[in-house]
PDB file of C-alpha atoms in Angstrom:
ATOM      1  CA  MET A   1     -20.887 -16.124   7.689  1.00 64.00           C
ATOM      2  CA  ARG A   2     -19.160 -18.838   9.698  1.00 64.00           C
ATOM      3  CA  LEU A   3     -18.199 -22.494   9.564  1.00 55.00           C
ATOM      4  CA  LEU A   4     -20.276 -24.268  12.198  1.00 54.00           C
ATOM      5  CA  LEU A   5     -20.112 -27.728  13.763  1.00 51.00           C
ATOM      6  CA  PRO A   6     -19.576 -30.661  11.401  1.00 51.00           C
ATOM      7  CA  LEU A   7     -22.616 -32.387   9.958  1.00 51.00           C
ATOM      8  CA  LEU A   8     -20.965 -35.726   9.213  1.00 48.00           C
ATOM      9  CA  ALA A   9     -17.578 -37.434   9.232  1.00 43.00           C
ATOM     10  CA  ALA A  10     -16.935 -40.297   6.825  1.00 42.00           C
ATOM     11  CA  CYS A  11     -13.875 -42.170   5.627  1.00 38.00           C
ATOM     12  CA  THR A  12     -13.179 -42.583   1.938  1.00 38.00           C
ATOM     13  CA  THR A  13     -10.553 -44.784   0.344  1.00 35.00           C
ATOM     14  CA  ASP A  14     -10.139 -42.702  -2.810  1.00 37.00           C
ATOM     15  CA  PRO A  15     -10.932 -39.029  -2.165  1.00 35.00           C
ATOM     16  CA  ILE A  16      -9.520 -37.755  -5.453  1.00 36.00           C
ATOM     17  CA  ALA A  17     -10.840 -40.462  -7.790  1.00 38.00           C
ATOM     18  CA  LEU A  18     -11.655 -39.252 -11.285  1.00 36.00           C
ATOM     19  CA  GLU A  19     -15.302 -38.653 -11.979  1.00 42.00           C
ATOM     20  CA  PRO A  20     -16.594 -40.193 -15.230  1.00 39.00           C
ATOM     21  CA  SER A  21     -17.680 -37.963 -18.073  1.00 37.00           C
ATOM     22  CA  PRO A  22     -21.314 -36.864 -17.704  1.00 39.00           C
ATOM     23  CA  HIS A  23     -21.778 -38.093 -21.270  1.00 37.00           C
ATOM     24  CA  GLY A  24     -20.942 -41.690 -20.377  1.00 38.00           C
ATOM     25  CA  CYS A  25     -17.413 -41.903 -21.809  1.00 38.00           C
ATOM     26  CA  GLU A  26     -14.894 -43.385 -19.392  1.00 41.00           C
ATOM     27  CA  PRO A  27     -11.396 -41.884 -19.617  1.00 41.00           C
ATOM     28  CA  ALA A  28      -8.231 -43.864 -19.210  1.00 42.00           C
ATOM     29  CA  PRO A  29      -6.981 -43.772 -15.611  1.00 44.00           C
ATOM     30  CA  LEU A  30      -4.254 -41.295 -14.750  1.00 42.00           C
ATOM     31  CA  GLY A  31      -0.986 -42.644 -16.059  1.00 44.00           C
ATOM     32  CA  VAL A  32      -2.635 -44.858 -18.701  1.00 44.00           C
ATOM     33  CA  ASP A  33      -3.263 -42.322 -21.436  1.00 47.00           C
ATOM     34  CA  GLY A  34      -1.292 -44.001 -24.184  1.00 50.00           C
ATOM     35  CA  THR A  35       2.106 -42.929 -22.862  1.00 51.00           C
ATOM     36  CA  GLU A  36       4.498 -44.059 -20.159  1.00 48.00           C
ATOM     37  CA  GLU A  37       4.462 -40.653 -18.482  1.00 57.00           C
ATOM     38  CA  TYR A  38       2.354 -40.102 -15.373  1.00 63.00           C
ATOM     39  CA  SER A  39      -0.526 -37.635 -15.777  1.00 74.00           C
ATOM     40  CA  TYR A  40      -1.332 -35.234 -12.941  1.00 80.00           C
ATOM     41  CA  ASP A  41      -4.814 -34.127 -13.907  1.00 89.00           C
ATOM     42  CA  LEU A  42      -7.617 -34.783 -16.385  1.00 92.00           C
ATOM     43  CA  SER A  43     -10.591 -32.702 -17.514  1.00 94.00           C
ATOM     44  CA  TRP A  44     -13.451 -33.372 -19.921  1.00 94.00           C
ATOM     45  CA  HIS A  45     -14.625 -30.889 -22.531  1.00 95.00           C
ATOM     46  CA  PRO A  46     -18.262 -29.833 -21.824  1.00 94.00           C
ATOM     47  CA  SER A  47     -19.364 -31.695 -24.959  1.00 93.00           C
ATOM     48  CA  GLY A  48     -17.922 -34.974 -23.653  1.00 92.00           C
ATOM     49  CA  ALA A  49     -16.156 -35.465 -26.998  1.00 92.00           C
ATOM     50  CA  LEU A  50     -12.633 -34.577 -25.800  1.00 92.00           C
ATOM     51  CA  PHE A  51     -10.530 -34.675 -22.678  1.00 93.00           C
ATOM     52  CA  ALA A  52      -7.168 -33.193 -21.722  1.00 94.00           C
ATOM     53  CA  THR A  53      -4.425 -34.455 -19.419  1.00 93.00           C
ATOM     54  CA  GLY A  54      -1.461 -32.681 -17.843  1.00 92.00           C
ATOM     55  CA  ALA A  55       1.976 -34.231 -17.289  1.00 89.00           C
ATOM     56  CA  VAL A  56       5.557 -33.025 -16.804  1.00 87.00           C
ATOM     57  CA  GLU A  57       5.984 -30.154 -19.316  1.00 89.00           C
ATOM     58  CA  THR A  58       3.334 -31.739 -21.572  1.00 93.00           C
ATOM     59  CA  LEU A  59      -0.352 -31.011 -22.177  1.00 95.00           C
ATOM     60  CA  ARG A  60      -2.271 -33.608 -24.207  1.00 94.00           C
ATOM     61  CA  LEU A  61      -5.661 -33.569 -25.896  1.00 95.00           C
ATOM     62  CA  PHE A  62      -7.518 -36.846 -26.561  1.00 93.00           C
ATOM     63  CA  VAL A  63     -10.681 -38.211 -28.111  1.00 92.00           C
ATOM     64  CA  PRO A  64     -12.196 -41.342 -26.539  1.00 90.00           C
ATOM     65  CA  THR A  65     -12.786 -44.295 -28.868  1.00 89.00           C
ATOM     66  CA  ALA A  66     -13.951 -47.869 -28.418  1.00 88.00           C
ATOM     67  CA  GLU A  67     -10.308 -48.960 -28.694  1.00 86.00           C
ATOM     68  CA  GLY A  68      -9.124 -46.440 -26.121  1.00 85.00           C
ATOM     69  CA  PRO A  69      -8.052 -42.780 -26.031  1.00 89.00           C
ATOM     70  CA  VAL A  70      -6.466 -41.335 -29.179  1.00 91.00           C
ATOM     71  CA  ARG A  71      -4.108 -38.385 -28.744  1.00 92.00           C
ATOM     72  CA  ILE A  72      -4.876 -35.604 -31.228  1.00 94.00           C
ATOM     73  CA  ASP A  73      -2.749 -32.671 -30.063  1.00 96.00           C
ATOM     74  CA  THR A  74      -0.086 -31.640 -27.525  1.00 95.00           C
ATOM     75  CA  ASP A  75       1.597 -28.538 -26.164  1.00 96.00           C
ATOM     76  CA  THR A  76       4.592 -28.012 -23.882  1.00 95.00           C
ATOM     77  CA  GLY A  77       5.153 -25.788 -20.853  1.00 92.00           C
ATOM     78  CA  PRO A  78       7.872 -24.646 -18.455  1.00 90.00           C
ATOM     79  CA  GLY A  79       6.900 -27.103 -15.722  1.00 87.00           C
ATOM     80  CA  ARG A  80       4.481 -29.768 -14.638  1.00 88.00           C
ATOM     81  CA  PHE A  81       0.890 -29.248 -15.818  1.00 92.00           C
ATOM     82  CA  ASN A  82      -0.594 -29.646 -12.333  1.00 89.00           C
ATOM     83  CA  THR A  83      -4.094 -28.657 -13.402  1.00 92.00           C
ATOM     84  CA  VAL A  84      -6.092 -28.846 -16.617  1.00 95.00           C
ATOM     85  CA  VAL A  85      -9.700 -27.674 -16.429  1.00 96.00           C
ATOM     86  CA  PHE A  86     -12.259 -26.879 -19.109  1.00 97.00           C
ATOM     87  CA  ALA A  87     -14.446 -23.823 -18.546  1.00 97.00           C
ATOM     88  CA  PRO A  88     -18.167 -24.108 -19.365  1.00 96.00           C
ATOM     89  CA  ASP A  89     -17.591 -22.309 -22.696  1.00 96.00           C
ATOM     90  CA  GLY A  90     -15.044 -24.940 -23.789  1.00 96.00           C
ATOM     91  CA  ARG A  91     -11.864 -22.971 -23.183  1.00 97.00           C
ATOM     92  CA  LEU A  92      -9.091 -24.931 -21.477  1.00 97.00           C
ATOM     93  CA  LEU A  93      -7.215 -23.454 -18.509  1.00 97.00           C
ATOM     94  CA  THR A  94      -3.927 -24.915 -17.303  1.00 96.00           C
ATOM     95  CA  ALA A  95      -1.377 -24.324 -14.556  1.00 93.00           C
ATOM     96  CA  THR A  96       2.182 -25.090 -15.680  1.00 91.00           C
ATOM     97  CA  GLY A  97       5.113 -23.834 -13.630  1.00 89.00           C
ATOM     98  CA  ARG A  98       4.334 -20.209 -12.770  1.00 91.00           C
ATOM     99  CA  GLU A  99       2.073 -19.738 -15.785  1.00 94.00           C
ATOM    100  CA  LEU A 100      -1.707 -19.719 -15.966  1.00 96.00           C
ATOM    101  CA  ARG A 101      -2.623 -20.439 -19.587  1.00 97.00           C
ATOM    102  CA  VAL A 102      -5.870 -20.156 -21.540  1.00 97.00           C
ATOM    103  CA  TYR A 103      -6.406 -22.241 -24.678  1.00 97.00           C
ATOM    104  CA  ASP A 104      -9.108 -22.240 -27.318  1.00 97.00           C
ATOM    105  CA  VAL A 105      -9.922 -25.737 -28.551  1.00 96.00           C
ATOM    106  CA  ASP A 106     -10.914 -25.408 -32.197  1.00 87.00           C
ATOM    107  CA  ALA A 107     -11.231 -28.215 -34.731  1.00 78.00           C
ATOM    108  CA  ASP A 108      -9.805 -30.585 -32.098  1.00 83.00           C
ATOM    109  CA  ARG A 109      -6.623 -28.538 -31.762  1.00 94.00           C
ATOM    110  CA  LEU A 110      -5.099 -26.517 -28.927  1.00 97.00           C
ATOM    111  CA  HIS A 111      -4.600 -22.795 -29.548  1.00 97.00           C
ATOM    112  CA  LEU A 112      -2.810 -20.850 -26.798  1.00 97.00           C
ATOM    113  CA  VAL A 113      -4.545 -17.451 -26.542  1.00 96.00           C
ATOM    114  CA  GLN A 114      -3.255 -15.999 -23.253  1.00 97.00           C
ATOM    115  CA  THR A 115      -0.562 -16.572 -20.634  1.00 96.00           C
ATOM    116  CA  LEU A 116      -0.350 -14.982 -17.195  1.00 93.00           C
ATOM    117  CA  GLY A 117       3.232 -15.533 -16.097  1.00 86.00           C
ATOM    118  CA  ASP A 118       3.647 -13.041 -13.266  1.00 82.00           C
ATOM    119  CA  HIS A 119       3.143 -15.484 -10.392  1.00 86.00           C
ATOM    120  CA  ASP A 120       5.809 -15.683  -7.679  1.00 87.00           C
ATOM    121  CA  ALA A 121       5.688 -19.474  -7.241  1.00 88.00           C
ATOM    122  CA  ASP A 122       4.603 -22.614  -9.101  1.00 90.00           C
ATOM    123  CA  LEU A 123       0.835 -22.943  -9.413  1.00 91.00           C
ATOM    124  CA  GLN A 124      -0.716 -26.039  -7.876  1.00 90.00           C
ATOM    125  CA  ARG A 125      -4.441 -25.990  -8.681  1.00 92.00           C
ATOM    126  CA  LEU A 126      -7.117 -24.052 -10.535  1.00 95.00           C
ATOM    127  CA  ALA A 127     -10.872 -23.928 -10.093  1.00 96.00           C
ATOM    128  CA  VAL A 128     -13.479 -22.362 -12.396  1.00 97.00           C
ATOM    129  CA  SER A 129     -16.800 -21.039 -11.109  1.00 97.00           C
ATOM    130  CA  ALA A 130     -19.961 -22.774 -12.298  1.00 96.00           C
ATOM    131  CA  ASP A 131     -20.913 -19.841 -14.558  1.00 96.00           C
ATOM    132  CA  GLY A 132     -17.385 -19.656 -15.993  1.00 96.00           C
ATOM    133  CA  SER A 133     -16.900 -16.003 -15.018  1.00 97.00           C
ATOM    134  CA  ARG A 134     -14.176 -16.401 -12.389  1.00 97.00           C
ATOM    135  CA  VAL A 135     -11.131 -18.541 -11.692  1.00 97.00           C
ATOM    136  CA  LEU A 136      -9.186 -19.381  -8.518  1.00 96.00           C
ATOM    137  CA  SER A 137      -5.562 -20.489  -8.344  1.00 95.00           C
ATOM    138  CA  CYS A 138      -3.288 -21.575  -5.513  1.00 92.00           C
ATOM    139  CA  ASP A 139       0.495 -21.946  -5.440  1.00 90.00           C
ATOM    140  CA  VAL A 140       3.261 -23.663  -3.490  1.00 87.00           C
ATOM    141  CA  ASP A 141       3.957 -20.499  -1.457  1.00 88.00           C
ATOM    142  CA  GLY A 142       0.391 -20.518  -0.109  1.00 87.00           C
ATOM    143  CA  THR A 143      -1.075 -17.704  -2.222  1.00 92.00           C
ATOM    144  CA  VAL A 144      -4.695 -17.895  -3.398  1.00 93.00           C
ATOM    145  CA  SER A 145      -5.602 -15.657  -6.368  1.00 95.00           C
ATOM    146  CA  LEU A 146      -8.943 -14.670  -7.887  1.00 97.00           C
ATOM    147  CA  TYR A 147      -9.370 -13.842 -11.603  1.00 96.00           C
ATOM    148  CA  ALA A 148     -12.136 -12.559 -13.857  1.00 97.00           C
ATOM    149  CA  LEU A 149     -12.605 -14.705 -16.975  1.00 96.00           C
ATOM    150  CA  GLY A 150     -14.165 -12.783 -19.849  1.00 94.00           C
ATOM    151  CA  ASP A 151     -12.743 -12.358 -23.340  1.00 94.00           C
ATOM    152  CA  SER A 152      -9.408 -12.509 -21.480  1.00 94.00           C
ATOM    153  CA  ILE A 153      -8.381 -13.429 -17.940  1.00 95.00           C
ATOM    154  CA  THR A 154      -7.488 -10.714 -15.406  1.00 95.00           C
ATOM    155  CA  ARG A 155      -6.248 -11.081 -11.843  1.00 95.00           C
ATOM    156  CA  LEU A 156      -8.563  -9.370  -9.339  1.00 96.00           C
ATOM    157  CA  ASP A 157      -6.992 -10.138  -5.965  1.00 95.00           C
ATOM    158  CA  SER A 158      -4.463 -12.341  -4.136  1.00 93.00           C
ATOM    159  CA  LEU A 159      -4.128 -13.442  -0.538  1.00 90.00           C
ATOM    160  CA  SER A 160      -1.439 -15.464   1.213  1.00 86.00           C
ATOM    161  CA  GLU A 161      -3.192 -17.688   3.761  1.00 77.00           C
ATOM    162  CA  HIS A 162      -1.322 -21.022   3.724  1.00 80.00           C
ATOM    163  CA  ASP A 163       2.230 -22.293   4.134  1.00 78.00           C
ATOM    164  CA  ARG A 164       1.610 -24.308   0.959  1.00 82.00           C
ATOM    165  CA  CYS A 165      -1.751 -24.330  -0.813  1.00 84.00           C
ATOM    166  CA  THR A 166      -2.798 -27.409  -2.764  1.00 85.00           C
ATOM    167  CA  ARG A 167      -6.561 -27.151  -3.475  1.00 89.00           C
ATOM    168  CA  VAL A 168      -9.126 -24.413  -4.058  1.00 93.00           C
ATOM    169  CA  ALA A 169     -12.894 -24.589  -4.585  1.00 95.00           C
ATOM    170  CA  PHE A 170     -15.842 -22.323  -5.439  1.00 96.00           C
ATOM    171  CA  SER A 171     -19.313 -22.586  -3.974  1.00 96.00           C
ATOM    172  CA  PRO A 172     -21.947 -23.361  -6.652  1.00 96.00           C
ATOM    173  CA  ASP A 173     -23.120 -19.722  -6.740  1.00 96.00           C
ATOM    174  CA  GLY A 174     -19.541 -18.415  -6.939  1.00 96.00           C
ATOM    175  CA  THR A 175     -19.840 -16.088  -3.941  1.00 95.00           C
ATOM    176  CA  LYS A 176     -17.787 -18.216  -1.535  1.00 95.00           C
ATOM    177  CA  ALA A 177     -14.557 -20.194  -1.777  1.00 95.00           C
ATOM    178  CA  SER A 178     -12.204 -22.242   0.333  1.00 93.00           C
ATOM    179  CA  SER A 179      -8.702 -23.703   0.125  1.00 91.00           C
ATOM    180  CA  VAL A 180      -6.526 -26.298   1.842  1.00 87.00           C
ATOM    181  CA  GLY A 181      -2.823 -27.005   2.094  1.00 83.00           C
ATOM    182  CA  HIS A 182      -0.027 -28.360   4.280  1.00 80.00           C
ATOM    183  CA  ASP A 183      -0.857 -26.356   7.416  1.00 81.00           C
ATOM    184  CA  GLY A 184      -4.186 -27.780   8.613  1.00 78.00           C
ATOM    185  CA  LEU A 185      -6.087 -24.552   7.846  1.00 82.00           C
ATOM    186  CA  LEU A 186      -9.576 -24.541   6.323  1.00 84.00           C
ATOM    187  CA  PRO A 187     -10.454 -20.898   5.525  1.00 89.00           C
ATOM    188  CA  LEU A 188     -13.814 -19.677   4.260  1.00 91.00           C
ATOM    189  CA  TYR A 189     -13.656 -16.763   1.792  1.00 94.00           C
ATOM    190  CA  ASP A 190     -16.274 -14.234   0.707  1.00 95.00           C
ATOM    191  CA  LEU A 191     -15.853 -13.288  -2.980  1.00 96.00           C
ATOM    192  CA  SER A 192     -18.948 -11.130  -3.384  1.00 91.00           C
ATOM    193  CA  ALA A 193     -16.965  -7.894  -3.849  1.00 93.00           C
ATOM    194  CA  ASP A 194     -14.513  -9.452  -6.349  1.00 93.00           C
ATOM    195  CA  ARG A 195     -11.972  -9.653  -3.539  1.00 95.00           C
ATOM    196  CA  ILE A 196     -10.836 -12.551  -1.342  1.00 95.00           C
ATOM    197  CA  GLU A 197     -12.095 -11.744   2.153  1.00 94.00           C
ATOM    198  CA  ILE A 198     -11.524 -14.237   4.987  1.00 92.00           C
ATOM    199  CA  VAL A 199     -14.699 -14.594   7.039  1.00 90.00           C
ATOM    200  CA  ASP A 200     -13.801 -17.669   9.111  1.00 88.00           C
ATOM    201  CA  HIS A 201     -11.300 -20.503   9.377  1.00 82.00           C
ATOM    202  CA  LEU A 202     -10.829 -23.810  11.165  1.00 80.00           C
ATOM    203  CA  ILE A 203      -7.638 -25.577  12.185  1.00 75.00           C
ATOM    204  CA  PHE A 204      -7.480 -29.352  11.759  1.00 71.00           C
ATOM    205  CA  ASP A 205      -5.400 -31.671  13.951  1.00 64.00           C
ATOM    206  CA  VAL A 206      -3.677 -33.052  10.838  1.00 60.00           C
ATOM    207  CA  ALA A 207      -1.183 -30.861   9.015  1.00 62.00           C
ATOM    208  CA  GLU A 208      -1.906 -31.837   5.410  1.00 69.00           C
ATOM    209  CA  LEU A 209      -5.460 -31.474   4.121  1.00 74.00           C
ATOM    210  CA  GLY A 210      -6.040 -33.283   0.851  1.00 74.00           C
ATOM    211  CA  GLU A 211      -9.373 -32.080  -0.518  1.00 83.00           C
ATOM    212  CA  VAL A 212     -11.978 -29.335  -0.298  1.00 88.00           C
ATOM    213  CA  ARG A 213     -15.287 -29.152  -2.167  1.00 90.00           C
ATOM    214  CA  PHE A 214     -18.631 -27.412  -1.785  1.00 92.00           C
ATOM    215  CA  VAL A 215     -21.547 -29.844  -1.653  1.00 89.00           C
ATOM    216  CA  SER A 216     -23.906 -26.857  -1.816  1.00 92.00           C
ATOM    217  CA  ASN A 217     -23.704 -23.131  -1.140  1.00 93.00           C
ATOM    218  CA  ASP A 218     -24.058 -23.878   2.565  1.00 90.00           C
ATOM    219  CA  VAL A 219     -22.188 -27.165   3.015  1.00 87.00           C
ATOM    220  CA  LEU A 220     -18.411 -27.593   2.660  1.00 86.00           C
ATOM    221  CA  TYR A 221     -16.612 -30.952   2.392  1.00 84.00           C
ATOM    222  CA  ALA A 222     -12.995 -31.138   3.555  1.00 82.00           C
ATOM    223  CA  GLY A 223     -10.438 -33.389   5.161  1.00 74.00           C
ATOM    224  CA  ALA A 224      -7.110 -35.204   4.973  1.00 69.00           C
ATOM    225  CA  PHE A 225      -6.207 -38.299   2.988  1.00 61.00           C
ATOM    226  CA  SER A 226      -5.506 -40.312   6.144  1.00 60.00           C
ATOM    227  CA  SER A 227      -8.470 -39.187   8.267  1.00 60.00           C
ATOM    228  CA  PRO A 228     -12.258 -38.887   7.964  1.00 61.00           C
ATOM    229  CA  TYR A 229     -13.688 -36.274   5.645  1.00 66.00           C
ATOM    230  CA  THR A 230     -16.141 -33.870   7.245  1.00 76.00           C
ATOM    231  CA  LEU A 231     -19.130 -31.909   6.003  1.00 76.00           C
ATOM    232  CA  TRP A 232     -19.247 -28.400   7.513  1.00 79.00           C
ATOM    233  CA  GLN A 233     -22.349 -26.241   7.716  1.00 82.00           C
ATOM    234  CA  ILE A 234     -21.974 -22.585   6.652  1.00 83.00           C
ATOM    235  CA  SER A 235     -24.277 -20.022   8.217  1.00 75.00           C
TER     236      SER A 235
END
């Protein structure tokens, strides 16, 4: 399994723009969620009836209304909530400081059910596989970690590949992953054995890569904020 020649390079003016809810409800833009505090991430509940935002030491839960978002619950953490992401089953996962947290959302309220706080550096991003069975995290020291998400969350493996890791992504079938950071590396991981195995990597001319996503199981989308984004074929 290798990353082959690029399929396409294309510029984008807003590579990390929020995607609208699949249920047609438009969230408030980041930073306009009814408070003066900047929000670092936003995620919709699978039902489309709720969304969550993460800010400095504050997690917020909202319902969209015709008059705008209405905040219905909050929680606090030891650091910035860099990532908030709903799993397919409706549980909310967050990265705050060095903690990975799992919340149940019941009767429109946040209930903290588990905290993994044994990370060596602040977590930057989380990703959940399409079937909701596994989670990836990355931190400011460049470590990528893989977790099993069942009744509870358990760390399976960790690998230090970057100087500073900022994004992680699963392939749609959950067997592959990739990550980017501040070192120009684009690694391709095999997760089929519940471990993070590096099978290939590319080095970009720019130091800071801003985004990585899988378009399909065989096509990877990656690049820097200031340069064209490229689709890479996996074979």
